[in-house]
Coordinates of C-alpha atoms (C1' of nucleotides) in Angstrom, one line a residue:
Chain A
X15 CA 63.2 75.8 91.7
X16 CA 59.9 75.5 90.2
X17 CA 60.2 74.3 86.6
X18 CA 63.4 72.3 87.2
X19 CA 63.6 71.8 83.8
X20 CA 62.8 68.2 81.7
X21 CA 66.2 66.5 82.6
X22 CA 64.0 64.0 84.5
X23 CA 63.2 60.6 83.7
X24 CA 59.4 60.1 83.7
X25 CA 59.2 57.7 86.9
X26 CA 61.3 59.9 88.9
X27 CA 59.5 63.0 88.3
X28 CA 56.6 60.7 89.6
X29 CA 58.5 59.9 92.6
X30 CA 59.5 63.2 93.9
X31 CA 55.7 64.4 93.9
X32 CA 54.8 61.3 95.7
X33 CA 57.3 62.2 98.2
X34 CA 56.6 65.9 98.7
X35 CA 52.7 64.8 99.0
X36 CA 53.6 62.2 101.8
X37 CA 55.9 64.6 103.3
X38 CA 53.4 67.4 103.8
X39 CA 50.5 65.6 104.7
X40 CA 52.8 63.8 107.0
X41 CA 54.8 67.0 108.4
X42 CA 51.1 69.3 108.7
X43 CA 49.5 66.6 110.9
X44 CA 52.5 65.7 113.0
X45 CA 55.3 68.4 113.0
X46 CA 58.4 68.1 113.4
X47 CA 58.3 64.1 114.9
X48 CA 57.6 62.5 111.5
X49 CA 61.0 60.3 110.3
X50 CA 62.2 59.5 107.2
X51 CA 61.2 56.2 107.4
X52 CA 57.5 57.1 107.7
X53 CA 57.6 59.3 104.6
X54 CA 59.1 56.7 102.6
X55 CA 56.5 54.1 103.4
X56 CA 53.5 56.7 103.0
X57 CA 54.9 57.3 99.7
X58 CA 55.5 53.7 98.5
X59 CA 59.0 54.1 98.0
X60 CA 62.1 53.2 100.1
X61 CA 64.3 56.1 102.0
X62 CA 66.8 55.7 99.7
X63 CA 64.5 57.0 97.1
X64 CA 64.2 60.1 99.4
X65 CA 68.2 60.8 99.7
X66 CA 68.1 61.0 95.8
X67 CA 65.8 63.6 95.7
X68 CA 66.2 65.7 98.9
X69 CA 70.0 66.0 100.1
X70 CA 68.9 65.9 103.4
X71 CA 65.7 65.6 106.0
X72 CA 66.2 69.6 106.5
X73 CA 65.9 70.3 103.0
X74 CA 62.8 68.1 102.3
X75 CA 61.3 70.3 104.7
X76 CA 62.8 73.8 103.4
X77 CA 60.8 72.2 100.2
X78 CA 57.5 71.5 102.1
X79 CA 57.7 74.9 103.4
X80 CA 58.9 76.8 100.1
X81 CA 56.1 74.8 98.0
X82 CA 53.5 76.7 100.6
X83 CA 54.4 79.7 100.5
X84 CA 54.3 79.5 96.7
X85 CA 50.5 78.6 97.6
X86 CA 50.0 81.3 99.9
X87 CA 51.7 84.1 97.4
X88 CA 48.9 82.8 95.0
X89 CA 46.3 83.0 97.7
X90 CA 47.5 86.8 98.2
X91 CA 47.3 87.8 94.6
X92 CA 43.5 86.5 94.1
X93 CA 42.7 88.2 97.4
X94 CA 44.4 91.4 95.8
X95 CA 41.9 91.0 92.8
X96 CA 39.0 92.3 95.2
X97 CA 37.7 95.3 94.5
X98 CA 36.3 96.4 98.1
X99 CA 39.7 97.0 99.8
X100 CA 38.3 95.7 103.4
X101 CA 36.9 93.0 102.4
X102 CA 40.1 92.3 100.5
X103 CA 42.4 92.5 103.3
X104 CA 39.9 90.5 105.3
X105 CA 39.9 87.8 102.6
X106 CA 43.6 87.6 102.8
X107 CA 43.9 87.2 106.5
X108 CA 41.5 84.8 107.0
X109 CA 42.7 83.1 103.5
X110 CA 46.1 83.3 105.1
X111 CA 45.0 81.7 108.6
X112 CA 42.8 79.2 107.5
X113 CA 45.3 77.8 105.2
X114 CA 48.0 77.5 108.4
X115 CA 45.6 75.6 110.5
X116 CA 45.9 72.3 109.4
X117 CA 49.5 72.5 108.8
X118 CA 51.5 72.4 111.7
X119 CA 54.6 72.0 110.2
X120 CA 54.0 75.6 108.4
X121 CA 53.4 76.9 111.6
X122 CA 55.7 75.8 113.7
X123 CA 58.2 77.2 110.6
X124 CA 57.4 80.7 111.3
X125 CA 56.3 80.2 115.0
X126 CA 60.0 78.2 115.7
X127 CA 63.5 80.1 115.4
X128 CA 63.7 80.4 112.1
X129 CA 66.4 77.8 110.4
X130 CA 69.4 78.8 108.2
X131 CA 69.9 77.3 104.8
X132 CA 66.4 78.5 104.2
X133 CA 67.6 81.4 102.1
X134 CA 65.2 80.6 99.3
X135 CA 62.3 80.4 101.0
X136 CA 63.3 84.3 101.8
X137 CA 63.0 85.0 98.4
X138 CA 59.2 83.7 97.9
X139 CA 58.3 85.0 101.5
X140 CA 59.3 88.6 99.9
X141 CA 57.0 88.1 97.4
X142 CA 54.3 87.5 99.4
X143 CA 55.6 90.4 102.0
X144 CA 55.1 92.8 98.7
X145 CA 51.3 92.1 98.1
X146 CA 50.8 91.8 101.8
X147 CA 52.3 95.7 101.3
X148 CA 49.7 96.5 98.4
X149 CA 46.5 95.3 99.9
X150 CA 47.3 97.0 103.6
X151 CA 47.8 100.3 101.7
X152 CA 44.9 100.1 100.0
X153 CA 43.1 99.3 103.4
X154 CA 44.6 102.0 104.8
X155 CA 43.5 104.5 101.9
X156 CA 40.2 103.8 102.1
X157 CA 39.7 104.0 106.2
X158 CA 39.5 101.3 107.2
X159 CA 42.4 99.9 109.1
X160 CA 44.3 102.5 111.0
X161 CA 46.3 105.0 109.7
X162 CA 49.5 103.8 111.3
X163 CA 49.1 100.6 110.4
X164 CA 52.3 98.7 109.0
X165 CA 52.6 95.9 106.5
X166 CA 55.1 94.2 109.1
X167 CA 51.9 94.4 111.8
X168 CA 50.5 91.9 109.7
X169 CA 52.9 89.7 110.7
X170 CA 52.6 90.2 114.6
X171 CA 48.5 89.4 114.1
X172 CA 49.2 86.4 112.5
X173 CA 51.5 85.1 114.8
X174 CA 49.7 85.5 117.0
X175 CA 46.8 84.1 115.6
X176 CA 48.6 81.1 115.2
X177 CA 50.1 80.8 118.8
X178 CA 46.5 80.1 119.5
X179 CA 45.5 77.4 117.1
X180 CA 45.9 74.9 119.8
X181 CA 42.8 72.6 119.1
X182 CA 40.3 74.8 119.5
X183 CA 38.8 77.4 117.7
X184 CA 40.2 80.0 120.1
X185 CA 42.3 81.8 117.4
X186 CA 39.1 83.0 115.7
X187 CA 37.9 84.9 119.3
X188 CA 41.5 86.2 118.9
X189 CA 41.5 87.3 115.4
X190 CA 38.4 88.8 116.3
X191 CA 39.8 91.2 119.2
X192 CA 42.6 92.1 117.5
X193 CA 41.2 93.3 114.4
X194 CA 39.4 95.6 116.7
X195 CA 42.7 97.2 117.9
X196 CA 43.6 97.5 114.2
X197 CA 40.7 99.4 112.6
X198 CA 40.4 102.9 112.1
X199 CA 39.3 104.9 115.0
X200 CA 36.0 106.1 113.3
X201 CA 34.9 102.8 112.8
Chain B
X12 CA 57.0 69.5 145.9
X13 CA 58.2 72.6 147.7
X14 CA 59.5 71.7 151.3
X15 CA 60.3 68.2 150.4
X16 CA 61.1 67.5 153.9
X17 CA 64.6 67.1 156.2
X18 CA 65.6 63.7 154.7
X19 CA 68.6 65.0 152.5
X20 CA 71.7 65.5 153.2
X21 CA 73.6 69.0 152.9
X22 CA 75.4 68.6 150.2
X23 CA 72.7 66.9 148.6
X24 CA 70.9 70.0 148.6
X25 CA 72.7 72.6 147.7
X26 CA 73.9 70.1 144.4
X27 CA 70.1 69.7 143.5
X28 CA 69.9 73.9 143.7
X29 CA 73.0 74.2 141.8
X30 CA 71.5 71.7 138.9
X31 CA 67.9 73.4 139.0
X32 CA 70.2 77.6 138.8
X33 CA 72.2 75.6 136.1
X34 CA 69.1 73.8 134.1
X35 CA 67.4 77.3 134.1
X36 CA 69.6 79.3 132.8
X37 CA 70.4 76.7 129.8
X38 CA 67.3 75.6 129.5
X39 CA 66.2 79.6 129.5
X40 CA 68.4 80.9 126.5
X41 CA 68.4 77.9 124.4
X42 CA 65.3 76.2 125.0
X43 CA 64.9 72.4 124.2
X44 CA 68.3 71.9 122.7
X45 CA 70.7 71.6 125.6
X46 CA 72.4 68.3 126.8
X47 CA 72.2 66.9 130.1
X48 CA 76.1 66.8 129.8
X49 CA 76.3 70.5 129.7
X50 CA 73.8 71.0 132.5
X51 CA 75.9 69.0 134.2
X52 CA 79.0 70.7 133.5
X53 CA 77.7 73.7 134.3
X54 CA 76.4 73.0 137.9
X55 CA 80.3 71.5 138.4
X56 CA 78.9 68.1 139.2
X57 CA 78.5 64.8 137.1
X58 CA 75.8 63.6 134.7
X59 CA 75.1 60.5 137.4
X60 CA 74.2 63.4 140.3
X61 CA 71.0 64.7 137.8
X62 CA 70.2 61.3 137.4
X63 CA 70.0 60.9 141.3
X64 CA 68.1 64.2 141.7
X65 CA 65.7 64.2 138.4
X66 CA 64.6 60.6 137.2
X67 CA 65.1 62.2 133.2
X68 CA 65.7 65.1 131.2
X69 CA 61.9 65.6 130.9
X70 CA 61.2 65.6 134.9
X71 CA 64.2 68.2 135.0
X72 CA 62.8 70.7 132.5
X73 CA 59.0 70.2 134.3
X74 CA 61.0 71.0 137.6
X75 CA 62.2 74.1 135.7
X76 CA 58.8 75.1 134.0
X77 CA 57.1 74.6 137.8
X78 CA 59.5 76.7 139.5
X79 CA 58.6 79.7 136.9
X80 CA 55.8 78.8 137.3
X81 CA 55.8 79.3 141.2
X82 CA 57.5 82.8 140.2
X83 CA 54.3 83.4 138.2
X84 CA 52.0 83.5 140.8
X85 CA 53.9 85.7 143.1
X86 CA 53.9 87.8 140.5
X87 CA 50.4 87.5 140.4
X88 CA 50.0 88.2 144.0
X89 CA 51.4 90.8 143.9
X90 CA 50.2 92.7 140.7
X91 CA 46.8 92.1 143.1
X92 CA 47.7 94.0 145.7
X93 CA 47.8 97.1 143.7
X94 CA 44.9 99.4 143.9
X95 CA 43.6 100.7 140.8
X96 CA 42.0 97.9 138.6
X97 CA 43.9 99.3 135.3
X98 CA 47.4 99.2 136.9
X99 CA 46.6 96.1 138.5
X100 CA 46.0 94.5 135.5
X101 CA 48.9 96.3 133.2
X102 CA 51.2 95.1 136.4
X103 CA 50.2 91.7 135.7
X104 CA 50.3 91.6 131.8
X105 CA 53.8 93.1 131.6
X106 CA 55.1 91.7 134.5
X107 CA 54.2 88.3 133.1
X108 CA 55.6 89.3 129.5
X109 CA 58.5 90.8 130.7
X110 CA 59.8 87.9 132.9
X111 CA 58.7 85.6 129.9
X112 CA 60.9 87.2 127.3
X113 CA 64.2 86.1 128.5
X114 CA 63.0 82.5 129.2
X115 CA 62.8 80.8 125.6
X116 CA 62.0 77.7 127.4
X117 CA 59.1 78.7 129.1
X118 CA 57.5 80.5 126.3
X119 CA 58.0 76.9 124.4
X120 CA 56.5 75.1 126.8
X121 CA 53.6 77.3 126.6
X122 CA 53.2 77.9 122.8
X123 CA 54.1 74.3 122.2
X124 CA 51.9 71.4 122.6
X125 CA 51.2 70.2 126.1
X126 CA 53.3 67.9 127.4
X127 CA 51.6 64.7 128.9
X128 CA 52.6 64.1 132.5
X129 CA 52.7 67.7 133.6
X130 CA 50.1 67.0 135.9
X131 CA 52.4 68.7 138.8
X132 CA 52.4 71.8 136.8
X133 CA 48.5 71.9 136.3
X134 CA 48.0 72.6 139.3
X135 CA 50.4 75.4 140.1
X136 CA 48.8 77.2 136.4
X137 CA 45.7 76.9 138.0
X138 CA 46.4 79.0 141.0
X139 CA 47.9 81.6 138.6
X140 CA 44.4 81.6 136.9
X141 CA 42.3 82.2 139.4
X142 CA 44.1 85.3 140.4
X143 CA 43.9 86.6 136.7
X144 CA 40.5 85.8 137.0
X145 CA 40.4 88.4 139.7
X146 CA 42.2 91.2 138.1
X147 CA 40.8 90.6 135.3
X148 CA 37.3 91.1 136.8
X149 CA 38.3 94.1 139.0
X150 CA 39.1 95.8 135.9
X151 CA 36.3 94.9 133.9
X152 CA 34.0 96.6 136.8
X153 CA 35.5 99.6 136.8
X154 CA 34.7 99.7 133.4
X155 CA 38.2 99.6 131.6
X156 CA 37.7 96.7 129.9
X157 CA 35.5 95.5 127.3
X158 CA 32.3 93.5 129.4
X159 CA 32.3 90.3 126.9
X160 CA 36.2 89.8 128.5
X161 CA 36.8 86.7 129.6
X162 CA 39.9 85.4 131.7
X163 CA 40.9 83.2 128.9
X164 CA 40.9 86.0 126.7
X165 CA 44.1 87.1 128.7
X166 CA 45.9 83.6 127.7
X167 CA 45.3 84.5 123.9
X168 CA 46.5 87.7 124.3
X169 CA 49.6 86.6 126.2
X170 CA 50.1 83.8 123.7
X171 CA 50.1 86.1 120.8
X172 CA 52.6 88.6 122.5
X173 CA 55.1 85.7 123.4
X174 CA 54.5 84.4 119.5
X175 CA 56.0 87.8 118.4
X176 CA 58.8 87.7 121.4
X177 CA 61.8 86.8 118.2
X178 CA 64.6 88.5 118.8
X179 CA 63.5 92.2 118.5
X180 CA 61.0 94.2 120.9
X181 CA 57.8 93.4 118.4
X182 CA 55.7 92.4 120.9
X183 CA 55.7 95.5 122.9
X184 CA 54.1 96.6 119.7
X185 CA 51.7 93.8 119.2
X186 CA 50.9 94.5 122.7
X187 CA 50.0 98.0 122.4
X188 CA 47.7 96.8 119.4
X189 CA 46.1 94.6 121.2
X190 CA 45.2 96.8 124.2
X191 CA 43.1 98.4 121.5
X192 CA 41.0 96.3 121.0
X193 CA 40.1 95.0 124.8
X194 CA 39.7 98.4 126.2
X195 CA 36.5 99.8 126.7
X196 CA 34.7 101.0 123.8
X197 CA 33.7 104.6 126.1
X198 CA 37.8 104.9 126.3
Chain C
dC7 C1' 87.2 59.6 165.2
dC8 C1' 84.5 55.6 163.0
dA9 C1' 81.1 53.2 160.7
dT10 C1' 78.1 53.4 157.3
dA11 C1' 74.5 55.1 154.6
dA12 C1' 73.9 58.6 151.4
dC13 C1' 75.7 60.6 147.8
dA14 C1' 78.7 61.6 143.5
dT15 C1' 81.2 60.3 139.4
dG16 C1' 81.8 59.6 134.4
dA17 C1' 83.1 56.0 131.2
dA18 C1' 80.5 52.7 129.0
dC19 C1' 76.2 51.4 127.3
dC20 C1' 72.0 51.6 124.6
dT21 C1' 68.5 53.5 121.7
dG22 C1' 66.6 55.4 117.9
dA23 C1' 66.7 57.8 113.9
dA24 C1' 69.3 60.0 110.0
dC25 C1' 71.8 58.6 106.3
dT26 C1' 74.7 55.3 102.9
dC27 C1' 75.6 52.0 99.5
dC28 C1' 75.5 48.7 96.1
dG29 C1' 73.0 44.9 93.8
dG30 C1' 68.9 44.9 91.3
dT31 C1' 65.3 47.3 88.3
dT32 C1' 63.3 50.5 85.0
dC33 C1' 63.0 53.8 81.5
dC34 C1' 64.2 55.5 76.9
dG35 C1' 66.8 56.7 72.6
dG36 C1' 68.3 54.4 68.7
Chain D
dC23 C1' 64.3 44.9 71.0
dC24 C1' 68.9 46.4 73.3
dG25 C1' 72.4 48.7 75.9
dG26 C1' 73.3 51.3 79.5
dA27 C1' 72.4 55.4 82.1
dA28 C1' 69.3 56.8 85.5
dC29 C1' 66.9 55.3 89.2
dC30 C1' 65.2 52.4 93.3
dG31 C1' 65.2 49.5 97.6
dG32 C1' 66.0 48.7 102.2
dA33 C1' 69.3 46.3 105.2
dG34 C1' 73.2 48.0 107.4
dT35 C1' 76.2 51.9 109.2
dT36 C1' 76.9 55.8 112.0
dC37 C1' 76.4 58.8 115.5
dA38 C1' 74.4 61.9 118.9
dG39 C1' 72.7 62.1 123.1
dG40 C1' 70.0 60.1 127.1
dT41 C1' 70.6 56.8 130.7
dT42 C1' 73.0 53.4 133.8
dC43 C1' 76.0 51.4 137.3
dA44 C1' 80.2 49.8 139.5
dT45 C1' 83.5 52.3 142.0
dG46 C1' 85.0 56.0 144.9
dT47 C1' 83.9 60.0 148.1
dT48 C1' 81.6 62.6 151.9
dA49 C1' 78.4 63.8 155.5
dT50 C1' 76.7 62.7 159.9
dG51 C1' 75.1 60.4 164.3
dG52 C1' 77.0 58.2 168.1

DNA sequence: CCATAACATGAACCTGAACTCCGGTTCCGG
DNA sequence: CCGGAACCGGAGTTCAGGTTCATGTTATGG
């Protein structure tokens, strides 16, 4: 999926990027409403262009959404490079978060039933899922979060995070209570 | 809205229940995607007759979302009427989460952007706040919750539960997790 | 029981947005 | 510099689903 090999002439190469950067600026500001049309244009290019690239609308989104995931697994690992385990967990939530925010298509993704025919975004969503794993254990070990804690909480906290980046900043106030109800009882 | 009045005709009626029973119940397990066709079908009556009652799809479903809405507050009510603060205000959280789970519409319309021209509905959320406003303040004085709780800190909690309401029982767990961190630091 | 206004019906209509298709254009190895 | 394979453009096609309206039906007061 990444390194799709060189068996792409030089302009089309160009034209797929130009479409994917349209197509998520497009899809984080607006969701799910953007058309095909309005990506083409954005990217200088005609919708046929797009049908070459991307078999379908659905999949130019699986694409959107698999390309930031890749940028959130990376966001993960650095995070994991921290050597104070809080503040690395705290680094990857808020790296996590922030990140979201402006994208509302990402949201919506995980927020929204989630789709079929995005089996390989499963696989990079595992990857991620497995550092999420490391650097909540090694919370955990050193006190800080509770000791029932569970990588798969991380999920429900970001959710919900995210059900409450409506505008406002509110999802920070939110954050901010639930990480209370997630730290270790002794402070 | 409520008692519209005498001006309709019998059969008018009960037709214009047996759309809004019919709208719910699609509207509540599969959110935005049914067809006014099928609500139509399943109320026994033509697609013209929704027309007559509901000028378009989107005054149907704010019909729908008001009437739960409605359900809400008598909820609330009630939840009020119970003596101790802390059951009081359980009462209300759950009840509210519990009677939101099965409705997929509802929790859309909630976690979704606003809808313009929901004016009617406004009003009717209102009414639901100011009673949370009340619990939430009966139970803050008799010192189970934290003092810095606001009101609208019970929308981002609700928000986050229904964010995690996919399919399994998470949010009971996100729940719990939460409740940690708005309780009262003395326990 | 009638007259008639209110109501119901659903096939046809219309809209908008995804997708196709083929004539024209561009890249690239030789 | 050339041939042709790969690629692009965007007007036109298709189709799903919301909405209308001419025709038929039913409730209700007198």
């Amino acid at each position: 999926m990444t390194t799709r090999g060189p068996s792409l002439r030089a302009d089309a190469r160009r034209n797929r990027e130009a479409i994917l950067d349209a197509a998520s600026e497009l899809f984080a500001r607006r969701g799910e409403s953007v058309q095909m049309d309005e990506i083409a244009e954005r990217a200088g290019l005609g919708v046929g262009t797009l049908y070459r690239h991307f078999a379908d609308k659905q999949a130019l989104r699986a694409a959107i959404i698999g390309r930031r995931f890749e940028a959130m697994t990376s966001l993960a690992r650095s995070a994991e490079q921290i050597e104070d385990p809080w503040t690395a967990f705290e680094t990857l939530l808020y790296g996590y978060l922030e990140s979201a925010q402006p994208d509302a298509a990402f949201r919506f993704a995980l927020l929204g039933p989630q789709e079929p025919s995005w089996g390989e975004i499963d696989a990079e969503k595992t990857a991620f899922a497995a550092i999420v794993e490391r650097v909540v254990q090694r919370a955990i070990d050193a006190g800080h979060l509770r000791t029932d804690f569970q990588a798969s909480d991380f999920v429900l906290i970001t959710r919900g995070a995210m059900a409450n980046m409506t505008g406002r900043e509110d999802w920070r106030r939110h954050l901010t209570l639930q990480l209370e109800g997630i730290r270790a009882a002794d402070r």
